Amino acid sequence: MHAVNAKQQLRRKVFALKDSYPEKTLQAYAAEIYVRIEQSPFFREATRIACYHALPGEVHTTIFLERWYVRKRIFLPAVDGEQLKFYPYQGEKSLKTGAFGIMEPATDRDETGDDLDLAIIPGVAFDRRMNRLGRGKGFYDRFLSTFRKPVIGICFHFQLFDVIPVDAYDCKMTQIITEQETIG
């Protein structure tokens, strides 16, 4: 029970920190994160990439998605029961509101992201040991438990800690990217 409470406290702390930053500042930080992603060898070598459409509190991805979906195959998650399934992103107009208010691809459900080269995922917090704290529903941990390719966790620098509380089922990142640094 202690880890659950520690995780909830850290989530509240990070959400309060995020709320203390002006939206323009967060957008500028996100642009710096895009540059770092684009410099990553994992990204440069990948052709089929899982990414996400940002929820409030996550690194904005809209500009990044628009920049890359025509040059690489970008796949976004859709909640299917307790699992995430990934489908091709075909531009902002191809999205619909899915589970939990998350924007997801509305078309081309025949092509799935079963053969992805890279996953770029959000988190509430990360640590320098490559751990990730999510929102608490376990969707990404279930996906990552069977994903055997590189995983880049992206966050604002204020979401990066020396150590965060983890459980045995929490999956590690291959790389973590903030606007200030790349780890891994």
Short mmCIF file of C-alpha atoms in Angstrom, two decimals:
data_model
loop_
_atom_site.label_atom_id
_atom_site.label_comp_id
_atom_site.label_asym_id
_atom_site.label_seq_id
_atom_site.Cartn_x
_atom_site.Cartn_y
_atom_site.Cartn_z
CA MET A 1 0.00 0.00 0.00
CA HIS A 2 2.95 2.31 0.67
CA ALA A 3 4.03 2.35 -3.02
CA VAL A 4 0.47 3.15 -4.11
CA ASN A 5 0.32 6.14 -1.76
CA ALA A 6 3.79 7.31 -2.79
CA LYS A 7 2.81 7.10 -6.46
CA GLN A 8 -0.40 9.07 -5.86
CA GLN A 9 1.49 11.76 -3.94
CA LEU A 10 4.06 12.04 -6.73
CA ARG A 11 1.30 12.30 -9.35
CA ARG A 12 -0.30 15.18 -7.42
CA LYS A 13 3.08 16.90 -7.03
CA VAL A 14 3.86 16.64 -10.77
CA PHE A 15 0.40 17.85 -11.84
CA ALA A 16 0.78 20.86 -9.51
CA LEU A 17 4.23 21.59 -10.96
CA LYS A 18 2.86 21.38 -14.50
CA ASP A 19 0.05 23.79 -13.62
CA SER A 20 2.64 26.32 -12.43
CA TYR A 21 4.10 26.68 -15.95
CA PRO A 22 2.52 28.90 -18.62
CA GLU A 23 1.22 26.98 -21.63
CA LYS A 24 3.60 28.88 -23.95
CA THR A 25 6.57 27.71 -21.89
CA LEU A 26 5.41 24.07 -22.08
CA GLN A 27 4.99 24.38 -25.85
CA ALA A 28 8.55 25.73 -26.15
CA TYR A 29 9.84 22.85 -24.01
CA ALA A 30 7.94 20.39 -26.20
CA ALA A 31 9.62 21.81 -29.31
CA GLU A 32 13.03 21.25 -27.68
CA ILE A 33 12.01 17.67 -26.86
CA TYR A 34 11.09 17.08 -30.55
CA VAL A 35 14.59 18.14 -31.59
CA ARG A 36 16.13 15.69 -29.13
CA ILE A 37 13.85 12.88 -30.33
CA GLU A 38 14.80 13.58 -33.94
CA GLN A 39 18.49 13.32 -32.96
CA SER A 40 18.01 9.95 -31.26
CA PRO A 41 19.50 7.01 -33.19
CA PHE A 42 16.43 4.99 -32.16
CA PHE A 43 14.16 7.47 -33.94
CA ARG A 44 16.41 7.89 -36.96
CA GLU A 45 16.54 4.13 -37.58
CA ALA A 46 12.84 3.47 -36.97
CA THR A 47 10.25 3.44 -39.73
CA ARG A 48 7.17 2.26 -37.76
CA ILE A 49 6.76 4.27 -34.57
CA ALA A 50 4.21 4.15 -31.79
CA CYS A 51 3.52 7.60 -30.39
CA TYR A 52 0.53 9.23 -28.64
CA HIS A 53 -1.82 12.17 -28.87
CA ALA A 54 -1.23 14.17 -25.69
CA LEU A 55 -3.64 14.42 -22.81
CA PRO A 56 -3.50 17.44 -20.49
CA GLY A 57 -0.27 17.25 -18.51
CA GLU A 58 1.65 15.32 -21.17
CA VAL A 59 4.25 16.61 -23.61
CA HIS A 60 2.29 17.98 -26.58
CA THR A 61 2.75 15.83 -29.67
CA THR A 62 0.52 17.42 -32.34
CA ILE A 63 3.28 19.33 -34.14
CA PHE A 64 5.62 16.32 -33.96
CA LEU A 65 2.94 13.97 -35.34
CA GLU A 66 2.13 16.34 -38.21
CA ARG A 67 5.80 16.72 -39.06
CA TRP A 68 6.54 13.00 -39.22
CA TYR A 69 3.48 10.99 -40.17
CA VAL A 70 4.06 11.46 -43.91
CA ARG A 71 7.75 10.47 -43.69
CA LYS A 72 7.51 7.59 -41.22
CA ARG A 73 4.60 5.33 -40.27
CA ILE A 74 3.25 6.74 -37.00
CA PHE A 75 0.81 4.66 -34.96
CA LEU A 76 -1.35 5.94 -32.10
CA PRO A 77 -2.92 3.88 -29.34
CA ALA A 78 -6.57 3.01 -28.95
CA VAL A 79 -7.90 1.42 -25.79
CA ASP A 80 -9.33 -2.04 -26.46
CA GLY A 81 -10.62 -3.50 -23.19
CA GLU A 82 -7.57 -3.56 -20.92
CA GLN A 83 -5.07 -3.35 -23.78
CA LEU A 84 -3.63 -0.73 -26.09
CA LYS A 85 -3.75 -1.43 -29.81
CA PHE A 86 -1.92 0.83 -32.25
CA TYR A 87 -3.34 2.09 -35.53
CA PRO A 88 -1.93 4.36 -38.26
CA TYR A 89 -2.09 8.09 -37.76
CA GLN A 90 -3.23 9.80 -40.96
CA GLY A 91 -3.42 13.41 -39.86
CA GLU A 92 -5.31 15.39 -37.25
CA LYS A 93 -8.58 15.15 -39.17
CA SER A 94 -8.49 11.35 -39.01
CA LEU A 95 -8.84 11.28 -35.20
CA LYS A 96 -11.86 10.60 -33.03
CA THR A 97 -12.38 10.76 -29.30
CA GLY A 98 -11.89 7.34 -27.74
CA ALA A 99 -11.81 5.93 -24.22
CA PHE A 100 -10.88 8.36 -21.41
CA GLY A 101 -11.19 11.29 -23.86
CA ILE A 102 -8.04 10.20 -25.70
CA MET A 103 -7.82 11.08 -29.38
CA GLU A 104 -7.24 7.96 -31.47
CA PRO A 105 -7.21 7.00 -35.16
CA ALA A 106 -10.73 6.63 -36.56
CA THR A 107 -9.77 4.92 -39.81
CA ASP A 108 -7.81 2.01 -41.23
CA ARG A 109 -8.37 -0.44 -38.40
CA ASP A 110 -7.14 -3.19 -40.75
CA GLU A 111 -3.52 -2.08 -40.43
CA THR A 112 -2.21 -2.48 -36.91
CA GLY A 113 1.05 -1.58 -35.26
CA ASP A 114 2.04 -5.16 -34.58
CA ASP A 115 5.52 -4.72 -36.07
CA LEU A 116 6.68 -1.46 -34.51
CA ASP A 117 10.35 -0.40 -34.41
CA LEU A 118 10.06 2.13 -31.58
CA ALA A 119 7.61 3.38 -28.96
CA ILE A 120 7.56 7.01 -27.78
CA ILE A 121 5.43 7.20 -24.66
CA PRO A 122 4.32 9.71 -22.05
CA GLY A 123 4.53 9.44 -18.30
CA VAL A 124 3.61 11.42 -15.23
CA ALA A 125 7.18 11.07 -13.93
CA PHE A 126 10.42 9.30 -14.79
CA ASP A 127 13.66 8.68 -12.93
CA ARG A 128 17.31 8.42 -13.80
CA ARG A 129 17.12 4.64 -13.39
CA MET A 130 14.88 4.58 -16.49
CA ASN A 131 11.66 3.97 -14.55
CA ARG A 132 8.30 5.44 -15.51
CA LEU A 133 5.26 6.42 -13.47
CA GLY A 134 2.05 6.46 -15.50
CA ARG A 135 -1.47 7.53 -14.66
CA GLY A 136 -2.18 4.32 -12.78
CA LYS A 137 -4.33 2.28 -15.16
CA GLY A 138 -1.45 0.06 -16.39
CA PHE A 139 -2.19 0.31 -20.13
CA TYR A 140 1.37 1.15 -21.16
CA ASP A 141 2.89 -1.36 -18.73
CA ARG A 142 0.78 -4.14 -20.26
CA PHE A 143 1.84 -3.05 -23.75
CA LEU A 144 5.51 -2.71 -22.80
CA SER A 145 5.60 -6.08 -21.02
CA THR A 146 5.67 -7.76 -24.46
CA PHE A 147 7.30 -5.01 -26.55
CA ARG A 148 10.93 -5.89 -27.31
CA LYS A 149 12.07 -2.79 -29.20
CA PRO A 150 13.43 0.55 -27.93
CA VAL A 151 11.13 2.71 -25.80
CA ILE A 152 11.64 6.46 -25.43
CA GLY A 153 9.87 8.09 -22.50
CA ILE A 154 9.35 11.81 -22.96
CA CYS A 155 8.63 14.37 -20.28
CA PHE A 156 9.35 17.89 -19.15
CA HIS A 157 12.49 18.20 -17.05
CA PHE A 158 10.48 18.94 -13.90
CA GLN A 159 8.95 15.46 -14.29
CA LEU A 160 12.38 13.79 -14.02
CA PHE A 161 13.51 12.64 -10.56
CA ASP A 162 16.50 10.77 -9.18
CA VAL A 163 14.25 7.96 -7.95
CA ILE A 164 10.50 7.32 -8.19
CA PRO A 165 8.40 4.60 -6.53
CA VAL A 166 8.04 1.49 -8.70
CA ASP A 167 6.39 -1.89 -8.60
CA ALA A 168 7.58 -5.17 -10.12
CA TYR A 169 5.27 -4.78 -13.15
CA ASP A 170 6.54 -1.27 -14.05
CA CYS A 171 8.55 -1.38 -17.29
CA LYS A 172 11.82 0.46 -17.84
CA MET A 173 12.57 2.84 -20.67
CA THR A 174 15.45 2.50 -23.13
CA GLN A 175 15.86 6.26 -23.26
CA ILE A 176 14.30 9.28 -21.52
CA ILE A 177 14.20 12.66 -23.23
CA THR A 178 13.42 16.04 -21.66
CA GLU A 179 13.94 19.52 -23.05
CA GLN A 180 17.26 19.65 -21.18
CA GLU A 181 18.79 16.21 -21.59
CA THR A 182 18.73 12.73 -23.07
CA ILE A 183 19.33 9.80 -20.73
CA GLY A 184 20.24 6.37 -22.06
#
